[in-house]
Amino acid sequence: MAGNEPSSTDVGPSRPDTGRVMSDEDIFTWRSWFAILAGRMSDEGKHRYREAMDIRREESDCRKCDQWKSYLFKYSPIIRFMRDNVSQLHGDLNETNVRCRRCTTQRSGGFSPDHGIEICANALRNRGHLEDTLAHEMVHAWDHLRFKTDLVNDLRHAACSEIRASSLSGECRWAREFFTRGQWTLTQQHQECVRRRAVLSVMNRPGCKDDLQAVKVVNEVWESCFADTRPFDEIYR
């Protein structure tokens, strides 16, 4: 019968309504992500997208960072070793003065004699990355207590402490360089990583004029600072 025939607009059974409506934020996220993958987004656009995502994930990033931090203070050999050695110099680094925060600059962490250690929760890849970063900043803390370093105004102090922190923390070991930074050099890889990171750190100090001065300062202190593995007996990782 004609009344039972499907109309020309019938498209079959309708899908159930999930109640899920894409928000402007969803559309922004997916469109931006595909634009980055396709290479169609400007550097400014990438910066704004990452900043927006960092803000959106701030609470979860900091919560995860705090969980990893607690684990490392309890179980990581290098973190426990550095905490004990800082304590022997009458310093105190613990879960209360190592703080996870959302950072607005491209870095993983920082050390301040007045405020302790800041960890950039939005920059962390995994717990191993936090372990390297925390160990790095704890070497800076040990240097400050042992040698009274001025990491802001004295470029030689900054270069020496950065050489030691990059070398001793484990962040320049071959696997870290190969798998996360695409540095595939097989010979002198550790030294090249330490030197590169020290130069970049010195360049960011307010008293450094340019990259040439940064290289010069790092070269001036390289031999003695790279050889100094205190408080370790040798390069640990």
PDB file of N, CA and C in Angstrom, residues 113-164:
ATOM      1  N   PRO A 113      67.236  30.718  45.838  1.00  0.00           N
ATOM      2  CA  PRO A 113      67.674  30.566  47.231  1.00  0.00           C
ATOM      3  C   PRO A 113      66.609  30.985  48.232  1.00  0.00           C
ATOM      4  N   ASP A 114      65.750  31.904  47.841  1.00  0.00           N
ATOM      5  CA  ASP A 114      64.731  32.426  48.758  1.00  0.00           C
ATOM      6  C   ASP A 114      63.443  31.620  48.761  1.00  0.00           C
ATOM      7  N   HIS A 115      63.149  30.946  47.655  1.00  0.00           N
ATOM      8  CA  HIS A 115      61.841  30.300  47.533  1.00  0.00           C
ATOM      9  C   HIS A 115      61.899  28.799  47.283  1.00  0.00           C
ATOM     10  N   GLY A 116      63.071  28.238  47.051  1.00  0.00           N
ATOM     11  CA  GLY A 116      63.169  26.810  46.794  1.00  0.00           C
ATOM     12  C   GLY A 116      63.152  26.481  45.313  1.00  0.00           C
ATOM     13  N   ILE A 117      62.523  25.388  44.967  1.00  0.00           N
ATOM     14  CA  ILE A 117      62.527  24.894  43.587  1.00  0.00           C
ATOM     15  C   ILE A 117      61.120  24.982  43.003  1.00  0.00           C
ATOM     16  N   GLU A 118      61.040  25.494  41.788  1.00  0.00           N
ATOM     17  CA  GLU A 118      59.778  25.538  41.048  1.00  0.00           C
ATOM     18  C   GLU A 118      59.849  24.541  39.902  1.00  0.00           C
ATOM     19  N   ILE A 119      58.834  23.727  39.780  1.00  0.00           N
ATOM     20  CA  ILE A 119      58.722  22.756  38.697  1.00  0.00           C
ATOM     21  C   ILE A 119      57.599  23.193  37.769  1.00  0.00           C
ATOM     22  N   CYS A 120      57.887  23.234  36.495  1.00  0.00           N
ATOM     23  CA  CYS A 120      56.882  23.639  35.500  1.00  0.00           C
ATOM     24  C   CYS A 120      56.061  22.415  35.104  1.00  0.00           C
ATOM     25  N   ALA A 121      54.910  22.267  35.747  1.00  0.00           N
ATOM     26  CA  ALA A 121      54.095  21.067  35.549  1.00  0.00           C
ATOM     27  C   ALA A 121      53.642  20.907  34.109  1.00  0.00           C
ATOM     28  N   ASN A 122      53.423  22.011  33.416  1.00  0.00           N
ATOM     29  CA  ASN A 122      52.934  21.937  32.037  1.00  0.00           C
ATOM     30  C   ASN A 122      54.032  21.584  31.045  1.00  0.00           C
ATOM     31  N   ALA A 123      55.287  21.490  31.507  1.00  0.00           N
ATOM     32  CA  ALA A 123      56.394  21.146  30.607  1.00  0.00           C
ATOM     33  C   ALA A 123      56.833  19.695  30.749  1.00  0.00           C
ATOM     34  N   LEU A 124      56.290  18.976  31.724  1.00  0.00           N
ATOM     35  CA  LEU A 124      56.770  17.631  32.020  1.00  0.00           C
ATOM     36  C   LEU A 124      56.207  16.594  31.049  1.00  0.00           C
ATOM     37  N   ARG A 125      57.078  15.731  30.581  1.00  0.00           N
ATOM     38  CA  ARG A 125      56.657  14.645  29.696  1.00  0.00           C
ATOM     39  C   ARG A 125      56.221  13.413  30.487  1.00  0.00           C
ATOM     40  N   ASN A 126      56.949  13.114  31.561  1.00  0.00           N
ATOM     41  CA  ASN A 126      56.684  11.923  32.354  1.00  0.00           C
ATOM     42  C   ASN A 126      57.435  12.037  33.683  1.00  0.00           C
ATOM     43  N   ARG A 127      57.348  11.003  34.510  1.00  0.00           N
ATOM     44  CA  ARG A 127      57.994  11.045  35.820  1.00  0.00           C
ATOM     45  C   ARG A 127      59.515  11.082  35.701  1.00  0.00           C
ATOM     46  N   GLY A 128      60.060  10.409  34.673  1.00  0.00           N
ATOM     47  CA  GLY A 128      61.503  10.449  34.467  1.00  0.00           C
ATOM     48  C   GLY A 128      61.994  11.845  34.150  1.00  0.00           C
ATOM     49  N   HIS A 129      61.203  12.588  33.381  1.00  0.00           N
ATOM     50  CA  HIS A 129      61.561  13.978  33.070  1.00  0.00           C
ATOM     51  C   HIS A 129      61.574  14.813  34.351  1.00  0.00           C
ATOM     52  N   LEU A 130      60.594  14.598  35.220  1.00  0.00           N
ATOM     53  CA  LEU A 130      60.578  15.315  36.494  1.00  0.00           C
ATOM     54  C   LEU A 130      61.797  14.940  37.336  1.00  0.00           C
ATOM     55  N   GLU A 131      62.167  13.682  37.345  1.00  0.00           N
ATOM     56  CA  GLU A 131      63.330  13.245  38.126  1.00  0.00           C
ATOM     57  C   GLU A 131      64.598  13.959  37.657  1.00  0.00           C
ATOM     58  N   ASP A 132      64.806  14.033  36.348  1.00  0.00           N
ATOM     59  CA  ASP A 132      65.967  14.748  35.808  1.00  0.00           C
ATOM     60  C   ASP A 132      65.922  16.229  36.177  1.00  0.00           C
ATOM     61  N   THR A 133      64.752  16.838  36.024  1.00  0.00           N
ATOM     62  CA  THR A 133      64.604  18.266  36.312  1.00  0.00           C
ATOM     63  C   THR A 133      64.837  18.565  37.783  1.00  0.00           C
ATOM     64  N   LEU A 134      64.258  17.753  38.654  1.00  0.00           N
ATOM     65  CA  LEU A 134      64.408  17.962  40.088  1.00  0.00           C
ATOM     66  C   LEU A 134      65.859  17.753  40.520  1.00  0.00           C
ATOM     67  N   ALA A 135      66.512  16.728  39.988  1.00  0.00           N
ATOM     68  CA  ALA A 135      67.922  16.504  40.308  1.00  0.00           C
ATOM     69  C   ALA A 135      68.779  17.680  39.847  1.00  0.00           C
ATOM     70  N   HIS A 136      68.482  18.196  38.667  1.00  0.00           N
ATOM     71  CA  HIS A 136      69.201  19.365  38.114  1.00  0.00           C
ATOM     72  C   HIS A 136      69.101  20.550  39.078  1.00  0.00           C
ATOM     73  N   GLU A 137      67.900  20.875  39.502  1.00  0.00           N
ATOM     74  CA  GLU A 137      67.710  22.031  40.380  1.00  0.00           C
ATOM     75  C   GLU A 137      68.293  21.787  41.769  1.00  0.00           C
ATOM     76  N   MET A 138      68.327  20.539  42.217  1.00  0.00           N
ATOM     77  CA  MET A 138      68.919  20.231  43.513  1.00  0.00           C
ATOM     78  C   MET A 138      70.440  20.388  43.479  1.00  0.00           C
ATOM     79  N   VAL A 139      71.056  20.145  42.332  1.00  0.00           N
ATOM     80  CA  VAL A 139      72.490  20.421  42.198  1.00  0.00           C
ATOM     81  C   VAL A 139      72.738  21.928  42.321  1.00  0.00           C
ATOM     82  N   HIS A 140      71.885  22.737  41.704  1.00  0.00           N
ATOM     83  CA  HIS A 140      72.002  24.197  41.864  1.00  0.00           C
ATOM     84  C   HIS A 140      71.882  24.582  43.349  1.00  0.00           C
ATOM     85  N   ALA A 141      70.947  23.966  44.051  1.00  0.00           N
ATOM     86  CA  ALA A 141      70.767  24.271  45.473  1.00  0.00           C
ATOM     87  C   ALA A 141      72.010  23.881  46.266  1.00  0.00           C
ATOM     88  N   TRP A 142      72.572  22.720  45.979  1.00  0.00           N
ATOM     89  CA  TRP A 142      73.784  22.263  46.676  1.00  0.00           C
ATOM     90  C   TRP A 142      74.936  23.219  46.393  1.00  0.00           C
ATOM     91  N   ASP A 143      75.087  23.624  45.138  1.00  0.00           N
ATOM     92  CA  ASP A 143      76.158  24.566  44.773  1.00  0.00           C
ATOM     93  C   ASP A 143      76.008  25.889  45.520  1.00  0.00           C
ATOM     94  N   HIS A 144      74.766  26.350  45.629  1.00  0.00           N
ATOM     95  CA  HIS A 144      74.546  27.622  46.316  1.00  0.00           C
ATOM     96  C   HIS A 144      74.957  27.527  47.783  1.00  0.00           C
ATOM     97  N   LEU A 145      74.608  26.430  48.432  1.00  0.00           N
ATOM     98  CA  LEU A 145      74.955  26.259  49.833  1.00  0.00           C
ATOM     99  C   LEU A 145      76.447  26.018  50.030  1.00  0.00           C
ATOM    100  N   ARG A 146      77.052  25.278  49.120  1.00  0.00           N
ATOM    101  CA  ARG A 146      78.472  24.909  49.264  1.00  0.00           C
ATOM    102  C   ARG A 146      79.408  26.026  48.823  1.00  0.00           C
ATOM    103  N   PHE A 147      79.081  26.705  47.726  1.00  0.00           N
ATOM    104  CA  PHE A 147      80.001  27.677  47.139  1.00  0.00           C
ATOM    105  C   PHE A 147      79.492  29.120  47.167  1.00  0.00           C
ATOM    106  N   LYS A 148      78.280  29.329  47.747  1.00  0.00           N
ATOM    107  CA  LYS A 148      77.691  30.671  47.800  1.00  0.00           C
ATOM    108  C   LYS A 148      77.572  31.288  46.398  1.00  0.00           C
ATOM    109  N   THR A 149      77.034  30.524  45.477  1.00  0.00           N
ATOM    110  CA  THR A 149      76.939  30.979  44.094  1.00  0.00           C
ATOM    111  C   THR A 149      75.883  32.060  43.923  1.00  0.00           C
ATOM    112  N   ASP A 150      76.150  32.939  42.970  1.00  0.00           N
ATOM    113  CA  ASP A 150      75.176  33.951  42.534  1.00  0.00           C
ATOM    114  C   ASP A 150      74.807  33.609  41.098  1.00  0.00           C
ATOM    115  N   LEU A 151      73.723  32.875  40.943  1.00  0.00           N
ATOM    116  CA  LEU A 151      73.356  32.352  39.630  1.00  0.00           C
ATOM    117  C   LEU A 151      72.697  33.376  38.728  1.00  0.00           C
ATOM    118  N   VAL A 152      72.358  34.534  39.271  1.00  0.00           N
ATOM    119  CA  VAL A 152      71.700  35.566  38.477  1.00  0.00           C
ATOM    120  C   VAL A 152      72.700  36.560  37.914  1.00  0.00           C
ATOM    121  N   ASN A 153      73.609  37.041  38.750  1.00  0.00           N
ATOM    122  CA  ASN A 153      74.481  38.164  38.361  1.00  0.00           C
ATOM    123  C   ASN A 153      75.897  37.764  37.974  1.00  0.00           C
ATOM    124  N   ASP A 154      76.356  36.602  38.401  1.00  0.00           N
ATOM    125  CA  ASP A 154      77.719  36.177  38.090  1.00  0.00           C
ATOM    126  C   ASP A 154      77.675  35.104  37.000  1.00  0.00           C
ATOM    127  N   LEU A 155      78.103  35.460  35.806  1.00  0.00           N
ATOM    128  CA  LEU A 155      78.001  34.543  34.664  1.00  0.00           C
ATOM    129  C   LEU A 155      78.886  33.313  34.838  1.00  0.00           C
ATOM    130  N   ARG A 156      80.033  33.462  35.454  1.00  0.00           N
ATOM    131  CA  ARG A 156      80.912  32.315  35.671  1.00  0.00           C
ATOM    132  C   ARG A 156      80.278  31.344  36.669  1.00  0.00           C
ATOM    133  N   HIS A 157      79.673  31.876  37.701  1.00  0.00           N
ATOM    134  CA  HIS A 157      78.961  31.016  38.644  1.00  0.00           C
ATOM    135  C   HIS A 157      77.829  30.274  37.933  1.00  0.00           C
ATOM    136  N   ALA A 158      77.078  31.008  37.146  1.00  0.00           N
ATOM    137  CA  ALA A 158      75.947  30.395  36.438  1.00  0.00           C
ATOM    138  C   ALA A 158      76.419  29.315  35.477  1.00  0.00           C
ATOM    139  N   ALA A 159      77.493  29.586  34.741  1.00  0.00           N
ATOM    140  CA  ALA A 159      78.014  28.614  33.776  1.00  0.00           C
ATOM    141  C   ALA A 159      78.501  27.358  34.481  1.00  0.00           C
ATOM    142  N   CYS A 160      79.244  27.525  35.565  1.00  0.00           N
ATOM    143  CA  CYS A 160      79.798  26.378  36.273  1.00  0.00           C
ATOM    144  C   CYS A 160      78.690  25.511  36.872  1.00  0.00           C
ATOM    145  N   SER A 161      77.734  26.137  37.527  1.00  0.00           N
ATOM    146  CA  SER A 161      76.662  25.369  38.145  1.00  0.00           C
ATOM    147  C   SER A 161      75.797  24.686  37.101  1.00  0.00           C
ATOM    148  N   GLU A 162      75.595  25.337  35.952  1.00  0.00           N
ATOM    149  CA  GLU A 162      74.802  24.719  34.884  1.00  0.00           C
ATOM    150  C   GLU A 162      75.535  23.530  34.277  1.00  0.00           C
ATOM    151  N   ILE A 163      76.845  23.638  34.125  1.00  0.00           N
ATOM    152  CA  ILE A 163      77.638  22.508  33.630  1.00  0.00           C
ATOM    153  C   ILE A 163      77.476  21.322  34.570  1.00  0.00           C
ATOM    154  N   ARG A 164      77.627  21.567  35.844  1.00  0.00           N
ATOM    155  CA  ARG A 164      77.536  20.491  36.834  1.00  0.00           C
ATOM    156  C   ARG A 164      76.115  19.910  36.899  1.00  0.00           C
TER     157      ARG A 164
END
